[in-house]
Amino acid sequence: MTVILGVEKSVTGKLWQSRAKGDTEVRDRTALALTQRLQVPHVVAQILADRGIALEHAEAYLAPTLKSLLPDPDRFRDMPAAVARLIAAIQGGEQIAVFGDYDVDGATSSALLLRYLAAVGGKAEAYIPDRMREGYGPNQAALLKLHQAGVSLVVTVDCGITAFEPLAAAHAAGLDVIVLDHHVAEPELPAACAVVNPNRLDETEGHGYLAAVGVSYLLVIALNRALRNAGHFNNQTEPNLLQWLDLVALGTVADVVPLIGLNRAFVQQGLKIIAQRSNPGLAALADVAGVDSRPDTYHLGFILGPRVNAGGRVGQADLGTRLLAGNDPEEAHRLAVQLDGFNRDRREIEADVLAEAIAQAETIDTTGPVVVVAGDNWHPGVIGIVAARLRERFDRPACVIAFAGDVGKGSGRSIPRVALGPAVIAALQAGLLINGGGHAMAAGFSLQREQLADFQAFLAARVGSEMANQPLTATLNIDAVITPHGASRDLWQAMMQAGPFGAGNSEPRIACPAVRLVKADVVGQNHVRCILSGREGGRLKAIAFRAMDGALGPALLASGGQPMHIAGHLRPDDWQGREGVQLVIDDAAFSI
């Protein structure tokens, strides 16, 4: 481990370390070879080498293509059965219901299937359960109600893999169900005519990193090919499947699945489609949110995604799906404005719950392997976000539970070295939860109040065993040390060649050494705006979001001209057409 700038404990308590792994000489030789062979700037070559990208894989990494990375969808378990049942429903004029989750992955998956089925002449409607009244995933009452209304086929997206009782009831009533999911499966599968999930225990394709929208897109590819072979497009236009990669990119980034393999191609190509503004809902949402530059993964994950999510969290669950599936620009604008308002409400609710959660967490042993907090009447729509904030603050998995009476709904977020979803499923199998599931980085569950203590102990033991040989010291990974003078637009553009960035391929973080803050003030809601000045000259605009909620903001304001090391991410600054850059600050440390 290489400590960066000697920072062993920053103002937020983190050790700064180099992201690079392995032998330094080998990495340097690889970076030199990459620079010469690919004709890329040295900073790009160094990023690739530090992240273990081999010389023979680098070209494909920088330019991921669907052609080279797409698997044959029919090789996934139950895909042919799912396609056959859908073809029968389309050609027979059956009423299909897409039963989606209320988050971004669920909304994009639902919108994708609705758009495709409409394009090929299918009859489909969406059903998005209410988070407060119905909870996550298929429920018996909703499925039977759909069946009574004439639905003969339900396709669940981003849910269903552990909905054993509801799907058994649907099967008994004669309702066919196809499950499209990506959450970790148990040995038993639910009663369905097809279960397509790359995380089935008997799945061998190695695409368990896909979001549900990626799984849904593979189904669309398989279904489209089968319809073509059946002559379905002899008398109608075959849809261009590339047009819906904007939805795939949004769902993939917002669900924080690893940006590796096929996901990289989905997102890189999808960003190009988003820039064309062909989806009225996405275009309206970008306008309402003030996105006036070419969209990138930051906009998807932190600007557009939270607004799509807001309907399911604190508003009306189906708004995100309706926005993304609709074609009327006026309706899209109305829905976008509504979601933007719900997002403001969500931020206020989140702030209140977060303050209580942090206060509770700091009264318990936060040096343990996992943070678990619980409160009465916390809004269940924000507990996932609060869990993510706690994970960031304490650099360990965090679970937040909202109790209403004796039943609590929980949400957890993890760190890369701990698979939280399997731990929650193990707790369910041990009889410590009412239900639960998830994937490596996120999980959801419900439990009785009397189960809380045993669940906490189980999770601490399980997570602790995974982290037994890993340091619990909070760390911050640094990719490069750059002066304010060197932090240019050209540098940012060069680093972006190694994108798209997200989970599994983190955005490069730089550290500016021994800078002075010639200006620091509070703006907006707890943000701190700064101007950094380097010893060799040059100035760099910077901002630390939500910094006054912790130790970072007060430290920046109190620097008093004392040199500080500042770490963060470069972002474009196009205010009034200037085409500059600014640093989004993650952490700081006083220079010794």
mmCIF file of C-alpha atoms in Angstrom, residues 136-444:
data_model
loop_
_atom_site.group_PDB
_atom_site.id
_atom_site.type_symbol
_atom_site.label_atom_id
_atom_site.label_comp_id
_atom_site.label_asym_id
_atom_site.label_seq_id
_atom_site.Cartn_x
_atom_site.Cartn_y
_atom_site.Cartn_z
ATOM 1 C CA TYR A 136 -41.306 -4.495 -2.881
ATOM 2 C CA GLY A 137 -42.023 -7.098 -5.541
ATOM 3 C CA PRO A 138 -45.046 -9.095 -6.645
ATOM 4 C CA ASN A 139 -47.844 -9.493 -4.136
ATOM 5 C CA GLN A 140 -50.723 -11.910 -4.308
ATOM 6 C CA ALA A 141 -53.508 -9.314 -4.235
ATOM 7 C CA ALA A 142 -52.075 -7.361 -7.159
ATOM 8 C CA LEU A 143 -51.401 -10.439 -9.279
ATOM 9 C CA LEU A 144 -54.912 -11.838 -8.784
ATOM 10 C CA LYS A 145 -56.423 -8.422 -9.483
ATOM 11 C CA LEU A 146 -54.520 -8.253 -12.775
ATOM 12 C CA HIS A 147 -55.729 -11.748 -13.658
ATOM 13 C CA GLN A 148 -59.344 -10.830 -12.921
ATOM 14 C CA ALA A 149 -58.955 -7.780 -15.185
ATOM 15 C CA GLY A 150 -58.035 -10.000 -18.139
ATOM 16 C CA VAL A 151 -54.249 -10.220 -17.894
ATOM 17 C CA SER A 152 -53.030 -13.689 -18.884
ATOM 18 C CA LEU A 153 -49.258 -13.086 -18.722
ATOM 19 C CA VAL A 154 -47.229 -11.092 -16.207
ATOM 20 C CA VAL A 155 -43.543 -10.264 -16.726
ATOM 21 C CA THR A 156 -41.803 -9.209 -13.526
ATOM 22 C CA VAL A 157 -38.761 -6.979 -13.966
ATOM 23 C CA ASP A 158 -36.159 -6.256 -11.274
ATOM 24 C CA CYS A 159 -38.168 -8.346 -8.821
ATOM 25 C CA GLY A 160 -39.779 -11.741 -8.380
ATOM 26 C CA ILE A 161 -36.868 -14.092 -7.762
ATOM 27 C CA THR A 162 -37.870 -14.671 -4.121
ATOM 28 C CA ALA A 163 -41.640 -14.057 -4.436
ATOM 29 C CA PHE A 164 -42.486 -17.696 -3.762
ATOM 30 C CA GLU A 165 -45.938 -17.398 -2.198
ATOM 31 C CA PRO A 166 -47.387 -14.714 -4.534
ATOM 32 C CA LEU A 167 -46.209 -16.535 -7.658
ATOM 33 C CA ALA A 168 -47.496 -19.862 -6.342
ATOM 34 C CA ALA A 169 -50.912 -18.219 -5.870
ATOM 35 C CA ALA A 170 -50.751 -16.777 -9.401
ATOM 36 C CA HIS A 171 -49.863 -20.185 -10.825
ATOM 37 C CA ALA A 172 -52.757 -21.821 -8.955
ATOM 38 C CA ALA A 173 -55.139 -19.203 -10.401
ATOM 39 C CA GLY A 174 -53.955 -19.927 -13.961
ATOM 40 C CA LEU A 175 -51.904 -16.747 -14.417
ATOM 41 C CA ASP A 176 -48.630 -17.232 -16.282
ATOM 42 C CA VAL A 177 -45.574 -15.353 -14.996
ATOM 43 C CA ILE A 178 -42.143 -14.734 -16.495
ATOM 44 C CA VAL A 179 -39.528 -13.551 -13.997
ATOM 45 C CA LEU A 180 -36.783 -11.220 -15.239
ATOM 46 C CA ASP A 181 -34.492 -10.376 -12.358
ATOM 47 C CA HIS A 182 -30.845 -9.947 -11.387
ATOM 48 C CA HIS A 183 -30.981 -10.256 -7.608
ATOM 49 C CA VAL A 184 -29.279 -13.198 -5.952
ATOM 50 C CA ALA A 185 -31.390 -16.341 -6.242
ATOM 51 C CA GLU A 186 -31.954 -19.093 -3.722
ATOM 52 C CA PRO A 187 -31.656 -22.802 -4.614
ATOM 53 C CA GLU A 188 -35.441 -22.917 -4.981
ATOM 54 C CA LEU A 189 -36.973 -20.932 -7.853
ATOM 55 C CA PRO A 190 -40.466 -19.423 -7.804
ATOM 56 C CA ALA A 191 -43.357 -20.987 -9.709
ATOM 57 C CA ALA A 192 -43.147 -19.424 -13.178
ATOM 58 C CA CYS A 193 -43.164 -20.479 -16.815
ATOM 59 C CA ALA A 194 -39.663 -18.962 -17.111
ATOM 60 C CA VAL A 195 -37.103 -17.487 -14.709
ATOM 61 C CA VAL A 196 -34.399 -15.498 -16.487
ATOM 62 C CA ASN A 197 -31.756 -14.313 -14.054
ATOM 63 C CA PRO A 198 -27.965 -14.306 -14.539
ATOM 64 C CA ASN A 199 -27.672 -14.840 -10.770
ATOM 65 C CA ARG A 200 -29.521 -18.140 -10.725
ATOM 66 C CA LEU A 201 -27.340 -20.682 -8.960
ATOM 67 C CA ASP A 202 -27.389 -22.911 -12.046
ATOM 68 C CA GLU A 203 -26.474 -20.069 -14.421
ATOM 69 C CA THR A 204 -23.073 -20.393 -16.105
ATOM 70 C CA GLU A 205 -22.888 -17.422 -18.479
ATOM 71 C CA GLY A 206 -20.946 -15.196 -16.077
ATOM 72 C CA HIS A 207 -23.103 -12.091 -16.486
ATOM 73 C CA GLY A 208 -24.215 -11.746 -12.888
ATOM 74 C CA TYR A 209 -23.093 -8.101 -12.898
ATOM 75 C CA LEU A 210 -25.965 -7.031 -15.181
ATOM 76 C CA ALA A 211 -28.727 -4.763 -13.939
ATOM 77 C CA ALA A 212 -32.315 -5.879 -14.512
ATOM 78 C CA VAL A 213 -32.574 -3.512 -17.467
ATOM 79 C CA GLY A 214 -29.600 -5.304 -19.063
ATOM 80 C CA VAL A 215 -31.360 -8.643 -18.585
ATOM 81 C CA SER A 216 -34.524 -7.123 -20.078
ATOM 82 C CA TYR A 217 -32.569 -5.874 -23.090
ATOM 83 C CA LEU A 218 -31.179 -9.356 -23.702
ATOM 84 C CA LEU A 219 -34.746 -10.687 -23.640
ATOM 85 C CA VAL A 220 -35.761 -8.047 -26.170
ATOM 86 C CA ILE A 221 -32.885 -9.104 -28.453
ATOM 87 C CA ALA A 222 -33.868 -12.768 -28.206
ATOM 88 C CA LEU A 223 -37.564 -12.010 -28.705
ATOM 89 C CA ASN A 224 -36.901 -9.761 -31.684
ATOM 90 C CA ARG A 225 -34.763 -12.426 -33.366
ATOM 91 C CA ALA A 226 -37.412 -15.072 -32.815
ATOM 92 C CA LEU A 227 -40.156 -12.824 -34.193
ATOM 93 C CA ARG A 228 -38.009 -12.080 -37.239
ATOM 94 C CA ASN A 229 -37.463 -15.791 -37.860
ATOM 95 C CA ALA A 230 -41.211 -16.375 -37.501
ATOM 96 C CA GLY A 231 -41.953 -13.831 -40.236
ATOM 97 C CA HIS A 232 -43.520 -11.329 -37.855
ATOM 98 C CA PHE A 233 -41.856 -8.399 -39.632
ATOM 99 C CA ASN A 234 -42.861 -9.397 -43.158
ATOM 100 C CA ASN A 235 -45.729 -6.929 -43.004
ATOM 101 C CA GLN A 236 -44.504 -4.414 -40.437
ATOM 102 C CA THR A 237 -41.320 -2.485 -39.709
ATOM 103 C CA GLU A 238 -38.807 -4.171 -37.462
ATOM 104 C CA PRO A 239 -37.825 -1.865 -34.581
ATOM 105 C CA ASN A 240 -34.270 -0.608 -34.197
ATOM 106 C CA LEU A 241 -33.237 -1.948 -30.796
ATOM 107 C CA LEU A 242 -30.354 0.504 -30.451
ATOM 108 C CA GLN A 243 -32.829 3.344 -29.881
ATOM 109 C CA TRP A 244 -33.580 2.046 -26.368
ATOM 110 C CA LEU A 245 -30.013 1.879 -25.114
ATOM 111 C CA ASP A 246 -30.651 5.211 -23.380
ATOM 112 C CA LEU A 247 -32.932 3.368 -20.963
ATOM 113 C CA VAL A 248 -30.375 0.589 -20.512
ATOM 114 C CA ALA A 249 -27.626 3.087 -19.713
ATOM 115 C CA LEU A 250 -29.738 4.982 -17.187
ATOM 116 C CA GLY A 251 -30.870 1.862 -15.330
ATOM 117 C CA THR A 252 -27.379 0.348 -15.326
ATOM 118 C CA VAL A 253 -25.682 3.427 -13.875
ATOM 119 C CA ALA A 254 -28.442 4.269 -11.396
ATOM 120 C CA ASP A 255 -28.526 0.723 -9.993
ATOM 121 C CA VAL A 256 -24.793 0.988 -9.217
ATOM 122 C CA VAL A 257 -23.906 -2.342 -10.809
ATOM 123 C CA PRO A 258 -20.271 -2.764 -11.910
ATOM 124 C CA LEU A 259 -19.338 -0.976 -15.123
ATOM 125 C CA ILE A 260 -17.431 -3.936 -16.499
ATOM 126 C CA GLY A 261 -17.851 -6.132 -19.556
ATOM 127 C CA LEU A 262 -21.161 -5.739 -21.350
ATOM 128 C CA ASN A 263 -22.300 -2.986 -18.981
ATOM 129 C CA ARG A 264 -19.524 -0.727 -20.290
ATOM 130 C CA ALA A 265 -20.780 -1.119 -23.839
ATOM 131 C CA PHE A 266 -24.391 -0.565 -22.753
ATOM 132 C CA VAL A 267 -23.513 2.674 -21.010
ATOM 133 C CA GLN A 268 -21.067 4.031 -23.580
ATOM 134 C CA GLN A 269 -23.491 3.469 -26.459
ATOM 135 C CA GLY A 270 -26.491 4.521 -24.380
ATOM 136 C CA LEU A 271 -24.949 7.888 -23.557
ATOM 137 C CA LYS A 272 -24.782 8.605 -27.292
ATOM 138 C CA ILE A 273 -28.506 7.868 -27.600
ATOM 139 C CA ILE A 274 -29.339 10.081 -24.600
ATOM 140 C CA ALA A 275 -27.455 12.951 -26.250
ATOM 141 C CA GLN A 276 -29.847 12.650 -29.226
ATOM 142 C CA ARG A 277 -32.786 13.457 -26.876
ATOM 143 C CA SER A 278 -35.055 10.966 -28.643
ATOM 144 C CA ASN A 279 -36.856 9.901 -25.460
ATOM 145 C CA PRO A 280 -39.302 12.710 -24.579
ATOM 146 C CA GLY A 281 -39.253 11.816 -20.897
ATOM 147 C CA LEU A 282 -35.491 11.854 -20.546
ATOM 148 C CA ALA A 283 -35.235 15.078 -22.546
ATOM 149 C CA ALA A 284 -37.868 16.764 -20.361
ATOM 150 C CA LEU A 285 -36.212 15.548 -17.179
ATOM 151 C CA ALA A 286 -32.825 16.861 -18.318
ATOM 152 C CA ASP A 287 -34.376 20.255 -19.070
ATOM 153 C CA VAL A 288 -36.176 20.468 -15.729
ATOM 154 C CA ALA A 289 -33.000 19.402 -13.872
ATOM 155 C CA GLY A 290 -30.896 22.001 -15.700
ATOM 156 C CA VAL A 291 -28.625 19.562 -17.552
ATOM 157 C CA ASP A 292 -27.208 21.802 -20.272
ATOM 158 C CA SER A 293 -24.089 19.830 -21.237
ATOM 159 C CA ARG A 294 -23.529 16.487 -22.920
ATOM 160 C CA PRO A 295 -24.762 13.870 -20.433
ATOM 161 C CA ASP A 296 -22.331 11.492 -18.773
ATOM 162 C CA THR A 297 -22.534 8.900 -16.009
ATOM 163 C CA TYR A 298 -22.520 11.638 -13.364
ATOM 164 C CA HIS A 299 -25.744 13.084 -14.782
ATOM 165 C CA LEU A 300 -27.350 9.629 -14.928
ATOM 166 C CA GLY A 301 -26.353 8.648 -11.407
ATOM 167 C CA PHE A 302 -26.757 11.936 -9.540
ATOM 168 C CA ILE A 303 -29.110 14.168 -11.566
ATOM 169 C CA LEU A 304 -31.572 12.120 -13.633
ATOM 170 C CA GLY A 305 -31.611 8.883 -11.632
ATOM 171 C CA PRO A 306 -32.645 10.436 -8.287
ATOM 172 C CA ARG A 307 -35.523 12.253 -9.969
ATOM 173 C CA VAL A 308 -36.835 9.087 -11.614
ATOM 174 C CA ASN A 309 -36.505 7.402 -8.223
ATOM 175 C CA ALA A 310 -38.349 10.153 -6.379
ATOM 176 C CA GLY A 311 -41.817 9.035 -7.468
ATOM 177 C CA GLY A 312 -41.348 5.593 -5.957
ATOM 178 C CA ARG A 313 -39.685 6.957 -2.829
ATOM 179 C CA VAL A 314 -41.985 9.743 -1.677
ATOM 180 C CA GLY A 315 -44.572 10.279 -4.410
ATOM 181 C CA GLN A 316 -46.447 8.155 -6.921
ATOM 182 C CA ALA A 317 -44.729 4.859 -7.720
ATOM 183 C CA ASP A 318 -45.495 4.657 -11.447
ATOM 184 C CA LEU A 319 -44.380 8.166 -12.432
ATOM 185 C CA GLY A 320 -40.887 7.106 -13.488
ATOM 186 C CA THR A 321 -42.166 4.356 -15.755
ATOM 187 C CA ARG A 322 -44.814 6.624 -17.263
ATOM 188 C CA LEU A 323 -42.227 9.322 -17.921
ATOM 189 C CA LEU A 324 -39.792 6.963 -19.664
ATOM 190 C CA ALA A 325 -42.409 4.994 -21.620
ATOM 191 C CA GLY A 326 -44.472 7.934 -22.894
ATOM 192 C CA ASN A 327 -44.245 9.771 -26.223
ATOM 193 C CA ASP A 328 -46.160 13.014 -25.549
ATOM 194 C CA PRO A 329 -43.698 15.889 -24.943
ATOM 195 C CA GLU A 330 -46.263 17.952 -23.005
ATOM 196 C CA GLU A 331 -47.121 15.037 -20.719
ATOM 197 C CA ALA A 332 -43.413 14.305 -20.332
ATOM 198 C CA HIS A 333 -42.767 17.864 -19.177
ATOM 199 C CA ARG A 334 -45.623 17.694 -16.677
ATOM 200 C CA LEU A 335 -44.340 14.421 -15.236
ATOM 201 C CA ALA A 336 -40.751 15.712 -15.133
ATOM 202 C CA VAL A 337 -41.823 18.781 -13.157
ATOM 203 C CA GLN A 338 -43.785 16.556 -10.780
ATOM 204 C CA LEU A 339 -40.808 14.251 -10.241
ATOM 205 C CA ASP A 340 -38.483 17.202 -9.706
ATOM 206 C CA GLY A 341 -40.810 18.428 -6.967
ATOM 207 C CA PHE A 342 -40.908 14.997 -5.352
ATOM 208 C CA ASN A 343 -37.118 14.954 -5.459
ATOM 209 C CA ARG A 344 -36.982 18.195 -3.462
ATOM 210 C CA ASP A 345 -39.379 16.660 -0.945
ATOM 211 C CA ARG A 346 -37.193 13.559 -0.811
ATOM 212 C CA ARG A 347 -34.106 15.601 0.002
ATOM 213 C CA GLU A 348 -35.848 17.282 2.945
ATOM 214 C CA ILE A 349 -37.141 13.972 4.318
ATOM 215 C CA GLU A 350 -33.746 12.362 3.766
ATOM 216 C CA ALA A 351 -31.957 15.123 5.667
ATOM 217 C CA ASP A 352 -34.156 14.615 8.727
ATOM 218 C CA VAL A 353 -33.768 10.822 8.743
ATOM 219 C CA LEU A 354 -30.037 11.050 8.049
ATOM 220 C CA ALA A 355 -29.462 13.356 11.017
ATOM 221 C CA GLU A 356 -31.239 10.928 13.335
ATOM 222 C CA ALA A 357 -29.462 7.925 11.813
ATOM 223 C CA ILE A 358 -26.002 9.488 12.196
ATOM 224 C CA ALA A 359 -26.731 10.482 15.790
ATOM 225 C CA GLN A 360 -27.818 6.921 16.556
ATOM 226 C CA ALA A 361 -24.883 5.365 14.719
ATOM 227 C CA GLU A 362 -22.374 7.458 16.636
ATOM 228 C CA THR A 363 -23.731 6.182 19.955
ATOM 229 C CA ILE A 364 -22.966 2.577 19.009
ATOM 230 C CA ASP A 365 -19.764 0.807 18.053
ATOM 231 C CA THR A 366 -19.044 2.167 14.572
ATOM 232 C CA THR A 367 -15.685 0.390 14.530
ATOM 233 C CA GLY A 368 -17.515 -2.902 13.997
ATOM 234 C CA PRO A 369 -17.893 -4.531 10.587
ATOM 235 C CA VAL A 370 -21.404 -3.219 9.850
ATOM 236 C CA VAL A 371 -23.568 -0.273 10.896
ATOM 237 C CA VAL A 372 -27.232 -1.061 11.628
ATOM 238 C CA VAL A 373 -29.630 1.656 12.777
ATOM 239 C CA ALA A 374 -33.398 1.610 13.221
ATOM 240 C CA GLY A 375 -36.070 4.200 13.909
ATOM 241 C CA ASP A 376 -39.798 4.480 14.334
ATOM 242 C CA ASN A 377 -41.727 6.242 11.593
ATOM 243 C CA TRP A 378 -38.723 6.922 9.408
ATOM 244 C CA HIS A 379 -39.913 7.249 5.814
ATOM 245 C CA PRO A 380 -39.144 3.929 4.079
ATOM 246 C CA GLY A 381 -38.684 5.753 0.794
ATOM 247 C CA VAL A 382 -35.370 7.277 1.860
ATOM 248 C CA ILE A 383 -33.774 4.524 3.935
ATOM 249 C CA GLY A 384 -31.748 3.240 0.981
ATOM 250 C CA ILE A 385 -30.231 6.661 0.386
ATOM 251 C CA VAL A 386 -29.551 7.107 4.104
ATOM 252 C CA ALA A 387 -27.858 3.691 4.163
ATOM 253 C CA ALA A 388 -25.626 4.851 1.306
ATOM 254 C CA ARG A 389 -24.721 8.009 3.230
ATOM 255 C CA LEU A 390 -23.825 5.969 6.318
ATOM 256 C CA ARG A 391 -21.714 3.634 4.200
ATOM 257 C CA GLU A 392 -19.807 6.627 2.844
ATOM 258 C CA ARG A 393 -19.390 8.152 6.283
ATOM 259 C CA PHE A 394 -18.164 5.008 8.062
ATOM 260 C CA ASP A 395 -16.666 3.132 5.079
ATOM 261 C CA ARG A 396 -18.447 -0.120 5.922
ATOM 262 C CA PRO A 397 -21.754 -1.798 5.036
ATOM 263 C CA ALA A 398 -24.767 -0.019 6.514
ATOM 264 C CA CYS A 399 -28.402 -1.006 7.020
ATOM 265 C CA VAL A 400 -31.232 1.361 7.895
ATOM 266 C CA ILE A 401 -34.557 0.040 9.201
ATOM 267 C CA ALA A 402 -37.825 1.987 9.361
ATOM 268 C CA PHE A 403 -40.301 0.552 11.843
ATOM 269 C CA ALA A 404 -44.049 1.040 11.599
ATOM 270 C CA GLY A 405 -45.408 -0.717 14.637
ATOM 271 C CA ASP A 406 -43.670 -4.051 15.121
ATOM 272 C CA VAL A 407 -42.654 -4.524 11.470
ATOM 273 C CA GLY A 408 -39.613 -2.852 9.992
ATOM 274 C CA LYS A 409 -38.569 -2.331 6.383
ATOM 275 C CA GLY A 410 -34.828 -2.289 5.885
ATOM 276 C CA SER A 411 -32.400 -1.289 3.186
ATOM 277 C CA GLY A 412 -28.668 -1.894 3.062
ATOM 278 C CA ARG A 413 -25.731 -0.639 1.031
ATOM 279 C CA SER A 414 -22.339 -2.310 0.938
ATOM 280 C CA ILE A 415 -18.700 -1.709 0.104
ATOM 281 C CA PRO A 416 -16.884 -3.498 -2.748
ATOM 282 C CA ARG A 417 -15.259 -6.096 -0.525
ATOM 283 C CA VAL A 418 -18.504 -7.332 1.108
ATOM 284 C CA ALA A 419 -21.429 -9.049 -0.686
ATOM 285 C CA LEU A 420 -24.449 -7.830 1.284
ATOM 286 C CA GLY A 421 -27.271 -9.478 -0.696
ATOM 287 C CA PRO A 422 -26.110 -13.046 0.010
ATOM 288 C CA ALA A 423 -25.713 -12.157 3.696
ATOM 289 C CA VAL A 424 -29.324 -10.967 3.853
ATOM 290 C CA ILE A 425 -30.546 -14.105 2.084
ATOM 291 C CA ALA A 426 -28.599 -16.195 4.602
ATOM 292 C CA ALA A 427 -30.323 -14.310 7.420
ATOM 293 C CA LEU A 428 -33.687 -15.027 5.799
ATOM 294 C CA GLN A 429 -32.849 -18.718 5.527
ATOM 295 C CA ALA A 430 -31.850 -18.671 9.211
ATOM 296 C CA GLY A 431 -35.335 -17.446 10.117
ATOM 297 C CA LEU A 432 -34.211 -13.963 11.162
ATOM 298 C CA LEU A 433 -36.234 -12.014 8.571
ATOM 299 C CA ILE A 434 -39.740 -11.974 7.127
ATOM 300 C CA ASN A 435 -38.289 -11.626 3.649
ATOM 301 C CA GLY A 436 -35.174 -10.279 2.013
ATOM 302 C CA GLY A 437 -32.862 -10.329 -0.976
ATOM 303 C CA GLY A 438 -30.536 -8.240 -3.065
ATOM 304 C CA HIS A 439 -27.193 -8.277 -4.830
ATOM 305 C CA ALA A 440 -23.612 -7.657 -3.788
ATOM 306 C CA MET A 441 -23.858 -3.909 -3.227
ATOM 307 C CA ALA A 442 -27.462 -3.485 -2.059
ATOM 308 C CA ALA A 443 -30.166 -5.399 -0.238
ATOM 309 C CA GLY A 444 -33.699 -4.982 1.044
#
